[in-house]
CSV table of C-alpha atoms in Angstrom, one decimal:
chain,number,residue,atom,x,y,z
N,272,MET,CA,37.6,26.0,58.5
N,273,MET,CA,39.0,22.8,57.0
N,274,LYS,CA,40.3,23.0,53.6
N,275,LYS,CA,38.7,20.9,50.9
N,276,SER,CA,40.7,18.2,49.3
N,277,SER,CA,41.4,19.1,45.7
N,278,ARG,CA,41.3,15.5,44.8
N,279,LYS,CA,38.0,14.3,43.5
N,280,ARG,CA,36.4,11.5,45.1
N,281,GLN,CA,36.4,8.4,42.8
N,282,ARG,CA,33.3,6.4,42.4
N,283,PRO,CA,33.7,2.7,42.9
N,284,ASN,CA,33.5,0.5,40.0
N,285,PRO,CA,29.9,-1.0,39.7
N,286,VAL,CA,29.8,-4.6,40.5
N,287,ASP,CA,27.5,-7.0,38.6
N,288,PHE,CA,26.6,-9.5,41.4
N,289,THR,CA,24.8,-11.7,39.0
N,290,ARG,CA,28.0,-12.6,37.2
N,291,ALA,CA,29.4,-14.0,40.3
N,292,LEU,CA,26.2,-15.7,41.6
N,293,PHE,CA,24.3,-16.8,38.5
N,294,SER,CA,24.9,-18.3,35.3
N,295,ASP,CA,23.8,-17.0,31.9
N,296,GLU,CA,21.0,-19.7,31.8
N,297,LEU,CA,19.7,-18.9,35.3
N,298,ILE,CA,19.5,-15.1,34.4
N,299,LEU,CA,17.8,-15.9,31.2
N,300,HIS,CA,15.2,-18.0,33.3
N,301,ILE,CA,14.6,-14.9,35.4
N,302,PHE,CA,14.3,-12.5,32.6
N,303,GLY,CA,11.7,-14.9,31.3
N,304,PHE,CA,9.3,-13.7,33.9
N,305,LEU,CA,9.6,-10.0,32.9
N,306,SER,CA,7.6,-7.9,30.6
N,307,ALA,CA,8.6,-6.2,27.5
N,308,THR,CA,8.9,-3.0,29.4
N,309,ASP,CA,11.1,-4.6,32.0
N,310,LEU,CA,13.4,-6.1,29.5
N,311,ILE,CA,14.0,-2.8,27.9
N,312,GLN,CA,15.1,-1.4,31.2
N,313,CYS,CA,17.3,-4.3,31.9
N,314,ASN,CA,18.8,-3.8,28.4
N,315,GLN,CA,20.2,-0.6,29.5
N,316,VAL,CA,22.0,-1.8,32.7
N,317,ASN,CA,25.3,-3.0,31.3
N,318,LYS,CA,26.8,-4.9,28.3
N,319,VAL,CA,26.2,-8.4,29.9
N,320,TRP,CA,22.5,-7.6,30.6
N,321,HIS,CA,22.2,-5.9,27.2
N,322,ARG,CA,23.4,-9.1,25.5
N,323,LEU,CA,21.1,-11.3,27.6
N,324,ALA,CA,18.0,-9.0,27.4
N,325,ASN,CA,18.1,-9.3,23.6
N,326,ASP,CA,18.2,-13.0,23.6
N,327,ALA,CA,15.7,-14.4,21.1
N,328,MET,CA,14.1,-16.9,23.5
N,329,LEU,CA,12.9,-14.1,25.6
N,330,TRP,CA,11.3,-12.1,22.8
N,331,LYS,CA,9.9,-14.9,20.9
N,332,PRO,CA,7.1,-15.8,23.5
N,333,LEU,CA,6.3,-12.1,24.1
N,334,TYR,CA,5.8,-11.7,20.2
N,335,ASP,CA,3.9,-14.9,20.0
N,336,VAL,CA,1.3,-14.0,22.6
N,337,CYS,CA,0.9,-10.2,21.9
N,338,TYR,CA,1.1,-10.4,18.1
N,339,ASN,CA,1.5,-13.7,16.4
N,340,GLN,CA,-1.5,-15.5,18.0
N,341,PRO,CA,-4.0,-12.7,17.2
N,342,LEU,CA,-2.6,-12.4,13.6
N,343,THR,CA,-2.8,-16.2,13.2
N,344,ARG,CA,-6.5,-16.2,14.3
N,345,TYR,CA,-7.1,-13.3,12.1
N,346,GLN,CA,-5.7,-15.0,9.0
N,347,THR,CA,-7.6,-18.2,9.9
N,348,THR,CA,-10.9,-16.4,10.1
N,349,TRP,CA,-10.7,-14.3,7.0
N,350,ALA,CA,-8.5,-16.8,4.9
N,351,THR,CA,-5.9,-13.9,4.0
N,352,PRO,CA,-3.1,-14.7,1.8
N,353,PRO,CA,0.1,-15.9,3.6
N,354,LEU,CA,2.9,-13.7,4.6
N,355,LEU,CA,5.5,-13.1,1.9
N,356,GLY,CA,9.1,-14.0,2.3
N,357,ASN,CA,11.4,-15.5,5.0
N,358,GLU,CA,12.1,-13.0,7.5
N,359,PRO,CA,14.9,-13.7,10.0
N,360,ASP,CA,13.9,-14.7,13.3
N,361,ARG,CA,14.9,-11.4,15.1
N,362,TRP,CA,12.0,-11.5,17.5
N,363,MET,CA,12.8,-8.3,19.4
N,364,ALA,CA,12.9,-6.3,16.2
N,365,LYS,CA,9.6,-7.9,15.1
N,366,TYR,CA,8.1,-7.1,18.5
N,367,ARG,CA,9.2,-3.5,18.2
N,368,LEU,CA,7.9,-3.2,14.8
N,369,HIS,CA,4.4,-4.5,15.7
N,370,HIS,CA,4.4,-2.4,18.8
N,371,ASN,CA,5.3,0.7,16.8
N,372,TRP,CA,2.5,0.2,14.5
N,373,LEU,CA,-0.1,-0.2,17.3
N,374,SER,CA,1.2,2.8,19.1
N,375,GLY,CA,1.9,5.1,16.2
N,376,PHE,CA,5.6,5.5,17.1
N,377,CYS,CA,7.3,6.4,13.9
N,378,GLU,CA,10.0,8.5,12.2
N,379,THR,CA,8.8,11.1,9.5
N,380,PHE,CA,10.8,11.9,6.5
N,381,THR,CA,9.8,14.5,3.7
N,382,THR,CA,11.4,14.5,0.2
N,383,PRO,CA,10.7,17.0,-2.4
N,384,PHE,CA,10.5,15.7,-6.0
N,385,GLU,CA,13.3,16.8,-8.2
N,386,GLN,CA,11.0,17.2,-11.2
N,387,PRO,CA,7.4,18.3,-11.0
N,388,LEU,CA,4.7,15.7,-11.3
N,389,THR,CA,2.7,15.4,-14.4
N,390,PRO,CA,-0.4,17.8,-14.4
N,391,SER,CA,-2.6,14.7,-15.0
N,392,ILE,CA,-1.9,13.7,-11.3
N,393,ARG,CA,-3.1,17.1,-10.2
N,394,ASN,CA,-6.2,16.9,-12.4
N,395,ALA,CA,-7.1,13.3,-11.8
N,396,GLY,CA,-10.3,14.3,-10.1
N,397,HIS,CA,-12.1,12.5,-7.3
N,398,ASN,CA,-12.2,9.0,-8.8
N,399,ASN,CA,-9.0,7.9,-7.3
N,400,GLN,CA,-7.2,7.8,-10.5
N,401,VAL,CA,-4.2,9.3,-8.9
N,402,LYS,CA,-3.6,5.8,-7.4
N,403,HIS,CA,-3.0,4.4,-10.9
N,404,LEU,CA,-0.4,7.1,-11.8
N,405,ILE,CA,2.0,6.4,-8.9
N,406,GLN,CA,3.2,2.9,-8.2
N,407,TYR,CA,5.2,1.5,-5.3
N,408,THR,CA,6.5,-2.0,-4.9
N,409,HIS,CA,9.1,-2.4,-2.3
N,410,PRO,CA,11.6,-0.9,-2.7
N,411,LEU,CA,10.8,0.9,-6.1
N,412,LEU,CA,8.6,4.0,-6.7
N,413,CYS,CA,7.4,5.0,-10.2
N,414,PHE,CA,5.6,7.9,-11.4
N,415,PRO,CA,5.4,10.0,-14.6
N,416,GLU,CA,7.5,13.0,-15.1
N,417,HIS,CA,6.1,16.4,-16.2
N,418,ASP,CA,8.1,17.6,-19.3
N,419,PRO,CA,6.0,19.4,-22.1
N,420,GLN,CA,8.4,18.1,-24.8
N,421,GLN,CA,8.7,14.6,-23.4
N,422,PRO,CA,5.3,13.7,-21.7
N,423,ARG,CA,6.0,10.0,-21.7
N,424,ARG,CA,8.9,9.7,-19.3
N,425,VAL,CA,8.7,7.6,-16.1
N,426,GLN,CA,11.0,8.2,-13.0
N,427,VAL,CA,12.1,5.4,-10.9
N,428,TRP,CA,13.1,6.1,-7.3
N,429,LEU,CA,14.5,3.7,-4.7
N,430,ALA,CA,12.4,4.2,-1.6
N,431,ASP,CA,13.7,1.7,1.1
N,432,ASP,CA,15.3,3.6,3.9
N,433,GLY,CA,13.3,6.7,4.6
N,434,HIS,CA,15.4,8.7,2.2
N,435,PRO,CA,13.9,8.2,-1.3
N,436,ARG,CA,16.3,8.9,-4.3
N,437,HIS,CA,16.0,9.0,-8.0
N,438,ILE,CA,17.9,6.1,-9.8
N,439,HIS,CA,16.7,6.1,-13.4
N,440,THR,CA,14.5,7.8,-15.9
N,441,LEU,CA,12.5,5.6,-18.4
N,442,ALA,CA,12.0,7.3,-21.7
N,443,ASP,CA,9.1,5.4,-23.3
N,444,THR,CA,9.4,5.9,-27.1
N,445,ILE,CA,6.8,3.4,-27.9
N,446,PHE,CA,3.9,6.1,-27.6
N,447,ASP,CA,5.1,7.7,-30.9
N,448,THR,CA,4.0,11.4,-31.5
N,449,PRO,CA,1.3,11.7,-34.1
N,450,ALA,CA,2.2,13.4,-37.4
N,451,ASP,CA,-1.0,15.4,-37.4
N,452,THR,CA,-0.5,18.5,-35.1
N,453,SER,CA,-4.3,18.6,-34.4
N,454,VAL,CA,-4.1,15.3,-32.5
N,455,PRO,CA,-3.0,15.7,-29.0
N,456,ILE,CA,0.3,14.2,-27.9
N,457,PRO,CA,-0.3,11.0,-26.0
N,458,HIS,CA,0.2,11.1,-22.3
N,459,ILE,CA,0.5,8.5,-19.5
N,460,THR,CA,-2.9,7.7,-17.7
N,461,CYS,CA,-1.9,4.9,-15.4
N,462,LEU,CA,1.0,2.7,-14.3
N,463,LYS,CA,1.2,-0.8,-12.7
N,464,LEU,CA,4.5,-2.1,-11.2
N,465,VAL,CA,4.7,-5.7,-10.1
N,466,HIS,CA,7.7,-7.8,-8.7
N,467,ILE,CA,8.2,-10.9,-10.6
N,468,ASP,CA,11.1,-12.8,-9.1
N,469,MET,CA,14.4,-11.9,-7.4
N,470,ASP,CA,15.4,-8.5,-8.7
N,471,ARG,CA,13.0,-8.6,-11.8
N,472,TYR,CA,10.1,-6.2,-12.0
N,473,LEU,CA,7.3,-5.4,-14.8
N,474,LEU,CA,6.1,-2.0,-15.5
N,475,ALA,CA,2.9,-1.6,-17.6
N,476,ILE,CA,2.1,2.0,-18.9
N,477,GLY,CA,-1.2,3.0,-20.1
N,478,SER,CA,-1.8,6.0,-22.3
N,479,SER,CA,-4.6,8.4,-23.2
N,480,THR,CA,-5.0,6.7,-26.7
N,481,GLY,CA,-5.7,3.3,-25.1
N,482,ARG,CA,-2.2,1.9,-26.0
N,483,VAL,CA,-0.2,-0.1,-23.4
N,484,ALA,CA,3.6,-0.6,-23.2
N,485,VAL,CA,5.2,-3.1,-21.0
N,486,TRP,CA,8.8,-2.9,-19.8
N,487,SER,CA,10.9,-5.4,-18.0
N,488,PHE,CA,13.8,-4.3,-15.9
N,489,GLN,CA,16.2,-5.5,-13.2
N,490,ILE,CA,17.6,-3.8,-10.2
N,491,GLN,CA,21.1,-4.3,-8.8
N,492,GLY,CA,21.9,-1.9,-5.9
N,493,GLU,CA,21.1,1.4,-7.7
N,494,ASN,CA,21.7,0.2,-11.2
N,495,MET,CA,18.9,-0.4,-13.4
N,496,ARG,CA,18.6,-2.4,-16.9
N,497,ASN,CA,15.4,-2.0,-18.7
N,498,LYS,CA,14.1,-3.6,-21.9
N,499,ALA,CA,10.7,-3.0,-23.8
N,500,LEU,CA,8.7,-6.2,-24.1
N,501,VAL,CA,5.3,-5.7,-25.8
N,502,CYS,CA,3.0,-2.8,-26.9
N,503,GLN,CA,-0.8,-3.2,-27.0
N,504,THR,CA,-2.6,-1.3,-29.7
N,505,PRO,CA,-6.4,-1.0,-29.6
N,506,PRO,CA,-8.3,-2.0,-32.8
N,507,GLY,CA,-9.2,0.8,-35.1
N,508,SER,CA,-7.5,4.1,-35.2
N,509,ARG,CA,-4.1,4.4,-33.5
N,510,TYR,CA,-5.0,7.7,-31.8
N,511,THR,CA,-8.5,6.9,-30.6
N,512,HIS,CA,-9.4,8.8,-27.3
N,513,ASP,CA,-10.1,5.9,-25.0
N,514,PRO,CA,-7.6,6.3,-22.0
N,515,VAL,CA,-6.6,3.4,-19.9
N,516,VAL,CA,-7.9,4.0,-16.3
N,517,ALA,CA,-6.8,0.8,-14.7
N,518,ILE,CA,-4.3,-1.9,-15.5
N,519,ASP,CA,-2.8,-5.0,-13.8
N,520,ILE,CA,0.0,-7.4,-15.0
N,521,ASP,CA,1.9,-10.5,-14.3
N,522,ALA,CA,4.6,-12.4,-16.3
N,523,SER,CA,1.9,-13.9,-18.6
N,524,ILE,CA,-1.4,-11.9,-18.6
N,525,LEU,CA,-2.0,-8.1,-19.2
N,526,LEU,CA,-5.4,-6.7,-17.9
N,527,THR,CA,-6.8,-3.4,-19.0
N,528,CYS,CA,-9.8,-1.2,-18.5
N,529,THR,CA,-10.5,1.9,-20.5
N,530,ALA,CA,-12.6,5.0,-19.9
N,531,SER,CA,-15.2,3.5,-22.1
N,532,MET,CA,-15.4,0.5,-19.6
N,533,LYS,CA,-13.9,-1.9,-21.9
N,534,LEU,CA,-12.3,-4.8,-19.8
N,535,ALA,CA,-9.5,-6.7,-21.9
N,536,ALA,CA,-7.3,-9.6,-21.1
N,537,TYR,CA,-4.0,-10.3,-23.2
N,538,ASP,CA,-1.5,-13.0,-23.3
N,539,ILE,CA,2.1,-11.5,-23.1
N,540,SER,CA,3.9,-14.7,-22.5
N,541,SER,CA,5.5,-15.0,-25.9
N,542,LYS,CA,9.0,-13.5,-26.1
N,543,GLN,CA,9.0,-13.2,-30.0
N,544,ALA,CA,5.6,-11.2,-30.3
N,545,THR,CA,5.7,-7.5,-29.8
N,546,VAL,CA,1.8,-7.2,-30.0
N,547,PRO,CA,0.0,-9.5,-27.2
N,548,LYS,CA,-2.8,-11.8,-28.1
N,549,LEU,CA,-6.2,-10.8,-27.1
N,550,ILE,CA,-7.8,-13.4,-25.0
N,551,HIS,CA,-11.3,-11.9,-24.2
N,552,SER,CA,-12.9,-8.6,-23.8
N,553,LEU,CA,-16.0,-7.3,-22.1
N,554,GLN,CA,-17.8,-4.0,-22.7
N,555,SER,CA,-20.0,-2.2,-20.2
N,556,THR,CA,-22.7,0.3,-21.2
N,557,ILE,CA,-22.5,1.9,-17.8
N,558,THR,CA,-19.8,4.2,-16.7
N,559,TRP,CA,-18.2,3.1,-13.3
N,560,ALA,CA,-16.1,5.2,-10.9
N,561,PRO,CA,-13.9,4.4,-9.1
N,562,VAL,CA,-12.5,1.3,-10.8
N,563,LEU,CA,-9.6,-1.0,-10.0
N,564,LEU,CA,-8.2,-4.3,-11.3
N,565,ASN,CA,-6.6,-7.3,-9.5
N,566,LEU,CA,-4.9,-10.3,-11.4
N,567,THR,CA,-4.0,-13.5,-9.4
N,568,PHE,CA,-2.5,-16.8,-10.4
N,569,SER,CA,-3.5,-20.1,-8.9
N,570,GLN,CA,-0.6,-22.7,-8.9
N,571,GLU,CA,-3.2,-25.5,-8.2
N,572,THR,CA,-5.5,-24.8,-11.1
N,573,ARG,CA,-2.8,-23.1,-13.4
N,574,GLN,CA,-5.4,-20.4,-14.0
N,575,TRP,CA,-5.7,-16.6,-13.7
N,576,THR,CA,-8.4,-14.7,-11.9
N,577,ALA,CA,-9.1,-11.3,-13.1
N,578,LEU,CA,-11.1,-9.1,-10.8
N,579,LEU,CA,-12.7,-5.6,-11.7
N,580,CYS,CA,-14.0,-3.8,-8.7
N,581,PHE,CA,-16.2,-0.7,-9.2
N,582,GLY,CA,-18.4,1.9,-7.7
N,583,MET,CA,-21.5,3.4,-9.4
N,584,PRO,CA,-24.0,6.0,-8.3
N,585,VAL,CA,-27.5,5.0,-7.8
N,586,GLY,CA,-30.0,7.7,-7.6
N,587,ILE,CA,-29.2,10.8,-5.4
N,588,GLY,CA,-26.7,10.3,-2.6
N,589,SER,CA,-26.6,6.4,-2.9
N,590,SER,CA,-24.1,4.1,-4.5
N,591,SER,CA,-23.6,0.5,-5.5
N,592,ILE,CA,-20.4,-1.5,-5.2
N,593,GLY,CA,-19.8,-4.4,-7.5
N,594,ALA,CA,-17.3,-6.9,-8.9
N,595,GLN,CA,-16.7,-8.7,-12.1
N,596,GLU,CA,-14.6,-11.9,-12.1
N,597,LEU,CA,-13.0,-13.7,-15.0
N,598,VAL,CA,-11.3,-17.0,-14.7
N,599,LEU,CA,-9.1,-17.6,-17.6
N,600,THR,CA,-6.0,-19.3,-19.2
N,601,ARG,CA,-3.7,-18.1,-21.9
N,602,ASP,CA,-6.1,-19.2,-24.5
N,603,THR,CA,-9.6,-18.8,-23.4
N,604,VAL,CA,-12.0,-17.7,-20.6
N,605,ILE,CA,-13.2,-20.4,-18.4
N,606,SER,CA,-16.0,-18.5,-16.5
N,607,SER,CA,-17.4,-15.0,-16.1
N,608,ARG,CA,-19.6,-13.7,-13.2
N,609,HIS,CA,-20.3,-10.6,-11.2
N,610,CYS,CA,-22.0,-9.5,-8.1
N,611,SER,CA,-23.0,-6.2,-6.5
N,612,VAL,CA,-24.3,-4.7,-3.3
N,613,LEU,CA,-26.3,-1.5,-2.7
N,614,CYS,CA,-24.9,1.1,-0.1
N,615,HIS,CA,-28.0,2.3,1.8
N,616,ASP,CA,-26.2,5.4,3.3
N,617,ARG,CA,-28.2,8.5,2.4
N,618,LEU,CA,-25.8,11.3,1.8
N,619,PHE,CA,-27.3,14.6,2.3
N,620,PHE,CA,-27.1,16.0,-1.1
N,621,THR,CA,-29.4,18.5,-2.7
N,622,PRO,CA,-31.1,17.4,-6.0
N,623,GLU,CA,-28.9,19.8,-8.0
N,624,THR,CA,-25.7,18.1,-6.7
N,625,ASP,CA,-23.3,16.8,-9.4
N,626,THR,CA,-22.2,13.5,-8.4
N,627,ALA,CA,-19.5,13.6,-10.8
N,628,HIS,CA,-17.7,16.0,-8.6
N,629,TYR,CA,-19.1,14.6,-5.4
N,630,PRO,CA,-19.4,10.9,-5.9
N,631,PRO,CA,-21.0,8.8,-3.1
N,632,THR,CA,-17.9,6.5,-3.4
N,633,THR,CA,-14.6,8.6,-3.2
N,634,CYS,CA,-12.0,5.7,-3.5
N,635,MET,CA,-11.6,2.1,-3.0
N,636,ILE,CA,-8.9,-0.5,-2.5
N,637,TYR,CA,-8.8,-4.3,-2.8
N,638,SER,CA,-6.5,-6.8,-0.9
N,639,ALA,CA,-7.7,-10.3,-0.7
N,640,PRO,CA,-10.3,-10.9,0.7
N,641,PHE,CA,-11.1,-7.4,1.7
N,642,LEU,CA,-12.7,-4.6,-0.5
N,643,MET,CA,-12.5,-1.4,1.4
N,644,THR,CA,-14.5,1.7,0.1
N,645,ALA,CA,-14.6,5.4,1.2
N,646,HIS,CA,-17.8,7.5,1.0
N,647,SER,CA,-18.7,11.1,1.0
N,648,ASN,CA,-20.1,11.0,4.6
N,649,ASN,CA,-16.5,10.5,5.9
N,650,THR,CA,-16.9,6.8,6.5
N,651,ILE,CA,-15.2,3.7,5.4
N,652,ARG,CA,-17.0,0.4,4.5
N,653,GLN,CA,-15.3,-3.0,4.7
N,654,TYR,CA,-16.6,-5.8,2.5
N,655,GLN,CA,-15.4,-9.4,2.1
N,656,LEU,CA,-15.3,-10.9,-1.4
N,657,ILE,CA,-16.5,-14.4,-1.1
N,658,ALA,CA,-15.9,-16.6,-4.3
N,659,HIS,CA,-17.5,-20.1,-4.2
N,660,GLU,CA,-17.9,-22.5,-7.0
N,661,LYS,CA,-21.6,-21.6,-7.4
N,662,HIS,CA,-21.7,-18.1,-6.6
N,663,LEU,CA,-19.8,-14.8,-6.1
N,664,ARG,CA,-20.9,-12.2,-3.5
N,665,LEU,CA,-19.8,-9.2,-1.7
N,666,LYS,CA,-20.5,-9.4,2.2
N,667,TYR,CA,-20.8,-6.3,4.2
N,668,ILE,CA,-18.7,-6.6,7.5
N,669,ARG,CA,-18.6,-3.0,9.2
N,670,THR,CA,-18.6,0.6,8.8
N,671,LEU,CA,-15.5,2.6,10.3
N,672,PHE,CA,-16.0,5.9,11.7
N,673,GLY,CA,-13.3,8.3,12.8
N,674,HIS,CA,-12.7,10.8,10.1
N,675,THR,CA,-13.9,14.4,10.3
N,676,CYS,CA,-13.1,15.2,6.6
N,677,GLN,CA,-13.8,13.4,3.5
N,678,VAL,CA,-11.4,10.4,3.1
N,679,ALA,CA,-9.1,11.1,0.0
N,680,THR,CA,-7.4,7.9,-0.4
N,681,LEU,CA,-6.9,4.3,1.2
N,682,ALA,CA,-4.1,1.7,1.4
N,683,ILE,CA,-4.4,-1.7,2.9
N,684,ASP,CA,-2.0,-4.7,3.9
N,685,ALA,CA,-4.4,-7.4,4.4
N,686,ARG,CA,-1.7,-9.9,5.3
N,687,HIS,CA,-1.0,-8.0,8.4
N,688,GLY,CA,-4.4,-6.6,9.0
N,689,ARG,CA,-3.5,-3.0,8.6
N,690,LEU,CA,-5.6,-0.3,6.8
N,691,VAL,CA,-4.4,3.4,6.3
N,692,SER,CA,-6.7,6.1,5.3
N,693,ALA,CA,-6.0,9.9,4.7
N,694,ASP,CA,-7.9,13.2,4.7
N,695,ARG,CA,-6.9,16.8,4.7
N,696,ALA,CA,-6.3,16.6,8.5
N,697,CYS,CA,-4.5,13.5,9.3
N,698,VAL,CA,-3.6,9.8,8.5
N,699,LYS,CA,-5.3,7.2,10.4
N,700,LEU,CA,-4.0,3.8,11.0
N,701,TRP,CA,-6.7,1.1,11.6
N,702,ASP,CA,-5.9,-2.3,13.2
N,703,LEU,CA,-8.0,-4.8,11.5
N,704,VAL,CA,-6.9,-7.5,13.8
N,705,SER,CA,-7.9,-5.7,16.9
N,706,LEU,CA,-11.4,-5.1,15.5
N,707,ASP,CA,-12.0,-8.8,15.5
N,708,LEU,CA,-10.7,-9.2,19.2
N,709,THR,CA,-13.1,-8.8,22.3
N,710,LYS,CA,-10.7,-6.5,23.8
N,711,PRO,CA,-8.6,-4.1,21.5
N,712,ARG,CA,-4.9,-4.3,21.8
N,713,ALA,CA,-2.7,-1.4,22.7
N,714,GLN,CA,-4.6,2.0,23.3
N,715,ASP,CA,-7.2,1.5,20.6
N,716,TYR,CA,-7.7,0.0,17.0
N,717,LEU,CA,-7.2,3.5,15.7
N,718,ILE,CA,-4.1,5.6,15.6
N,719,THR,CA,-4.1,9.3,14.3
N,720,LEU,CA,-1.0,10.9,12.7
N,721,PRO,CA,-1.8,14.5,12.1
N,722,HIS,CA,-0.2,16.3,9.1
N,723,ASP,CA,0.7,19.4,11.1
N,724,ALA,CA,1.5,18.5,14.8
N,725,LEU,CA,1.1,22.4,15.6
N,726,ALA,CA,-2.2,22.7,14.1
N,727,THR,CA,-5.1,23.8,16.5
N,728,ARG,CA,-8.8,22.7,16.4
N,729,ASN,CA,-9.7,26.1,15.0
N,730,ASP,CA,-7.3,25.6,12.0
N,731,THR,CA,-9.0,24.7,8.8
N,732,PRO,CA,-7.1,21.5,7.3
N,733,SER,CA,-5.8,22.2,3.8
N,734,THR,CA,-3.3,19.4,3.3
N,735,HIS,CA,-3.9,17.2,0.0
N,736,VAL,CA,-3.0,13.6,0.1
N,737,ASP,CA,-3.1,12.7,-3.5
N,738,TRP,CA,-1.6,9.0,-3.1
N,739,LEU,CA,-1.1,6.6,-0.2
N,740,GLN,CA,0.8,3.2,0.0
N,741,VAL,CA,1.6,0.9,2.9
N,742,ASP,CA,4.1,-1.9,3.3
N,743,HIS,CA,5.4,-4.0,6.3
N,744,HIS,CA,7.7,-1.3,7.5
N,745,GLN,CA,6.4,2.2,6.3
N,746,ILE,CA,3.7,4.5,4.8
N,747,LEU,CA,4.4,6.5,1.8
N,748,ALA,CA,2.2,9.5,0.7
N,749,VAL,CA,2.3,12.1,-2.0
N,750,ILE,CA,1.1,15.3,-0.3
N,751,ARG,CA,0.5,18.9,-1.0
N,752,GLU,CA,0.1,21.6,1.8
N,753,ASN,CA,-2.6,23.4,-0.4
N,754,ASP,CA,-3.9,23.5,-3.9
N,755,THR,CA,-1.1,25.3,-5.5
N,756,ALA,CA,1.8,23.9,-3.4
N,757,PRO,CA,4.4,21.6,-5.0
N,758,PHE,CA,4.2,17.8,-4.4
N,759,VAL,CA,6.4,16.2,-1.8
N,760,LEU,CA,6.9,12.5,-0.8
N,761,LYS,CA,6.4,11.8,2.9
N,762,SER,CA,7.2,8.5,4.6
N,763,TRP,CA,6.3,7.4,8.2
N,764,ARG,CA,8.9,4.6,9.1
N,765,PHE,CA,8.0,2.2,12.0
N,766,VAL,CA,11.3,0.3,12.3
């Protein structure tokens, strides 16, 4: 028997024949005929192919055909606002991001809150008021903190990399405690966070007494500097119980809506005044739920457009969706008009059903030009708000089916054509761009992300999604596993 050699056979060094035969330009020309899947495989061959397969000139046409052209047609059809910012031309990264959104490929992160959230979030009811208590504007997350002795503190978190972290606590001393012990201590009822320019942000805080405080702060890394700007006091008693239920703001205008359905616009542009100037107010005799506010500024006309969207039960099991529009300047209102549309869905409620606890419209979200509404029959309706010189109207587009439980909350990024909805069982991603195409892209226009990947069909879903938000790279949600479980912040990142 022959004795085996103890010396291992050495493998010959791999030879890249393309380096000796072809130039980089010729290899790139050949790679230009490959698909994205083939380029990813070539990316893993060796360092030279890795460099060449990542070339921007290969990925730009793939991104343009698969994503940019459909998105451009979608933006032209619906006249959506232009994309924000000037992102670097990293075409492979852009392709991967859009591919992950359409395929549902993401990383999931769960972060417990260091302090319990205010009970008002848990008791906000079915009218989607939780959305007004938690605010996210990339990369900042703001929400009220639960402290019985200090019920007016706001936590500021940095949530930009999948690992949200607390960076500041804003102690709002503007809402002073009443001397009369019989008067309830004011608490925060809604927040609105907006990005003004560079690293400057504005935070408006609405209270249970109808008062509103506005803070300005700057973020430098994880350092924050804040300053109180104005405090709006309602006429009459300082402690009237008329909570602010919706709010919006920019650098010059403050817009509020209270529980008594009073819509008011204020001028906050003066740096000397601590109390803003009332521009105009409207009072409704009908209670709306849910409600949301949207404030935009036109550089062309130098005017603001204030939009109040609302839902309203009509009879048993039916509802009406409406919008009130105000066009104004810092001094006066230019025009005021409204429109509404009746939802003809008959929800199978008995005559004894309390629509305050089971409203036909469970939540709504607006991002120009779309108003999305969720209903008690597990459906989502898409409307287009059309504002012409002579009329304002809501145009019904389509009804979206796919949820097996009542939709708890919605989030939308109309610029990129993405809608996110959540119920007790899952989070669903709707590609609005594909809905306009004859042949949907990827697998479908709908991706499902279950809360519990190990759950079976026989398990009763019990996860509560109390708040939902979406930006270009991720989805953020505040969830609870059940009614008594603590709140956690969950993020799905697609980069």
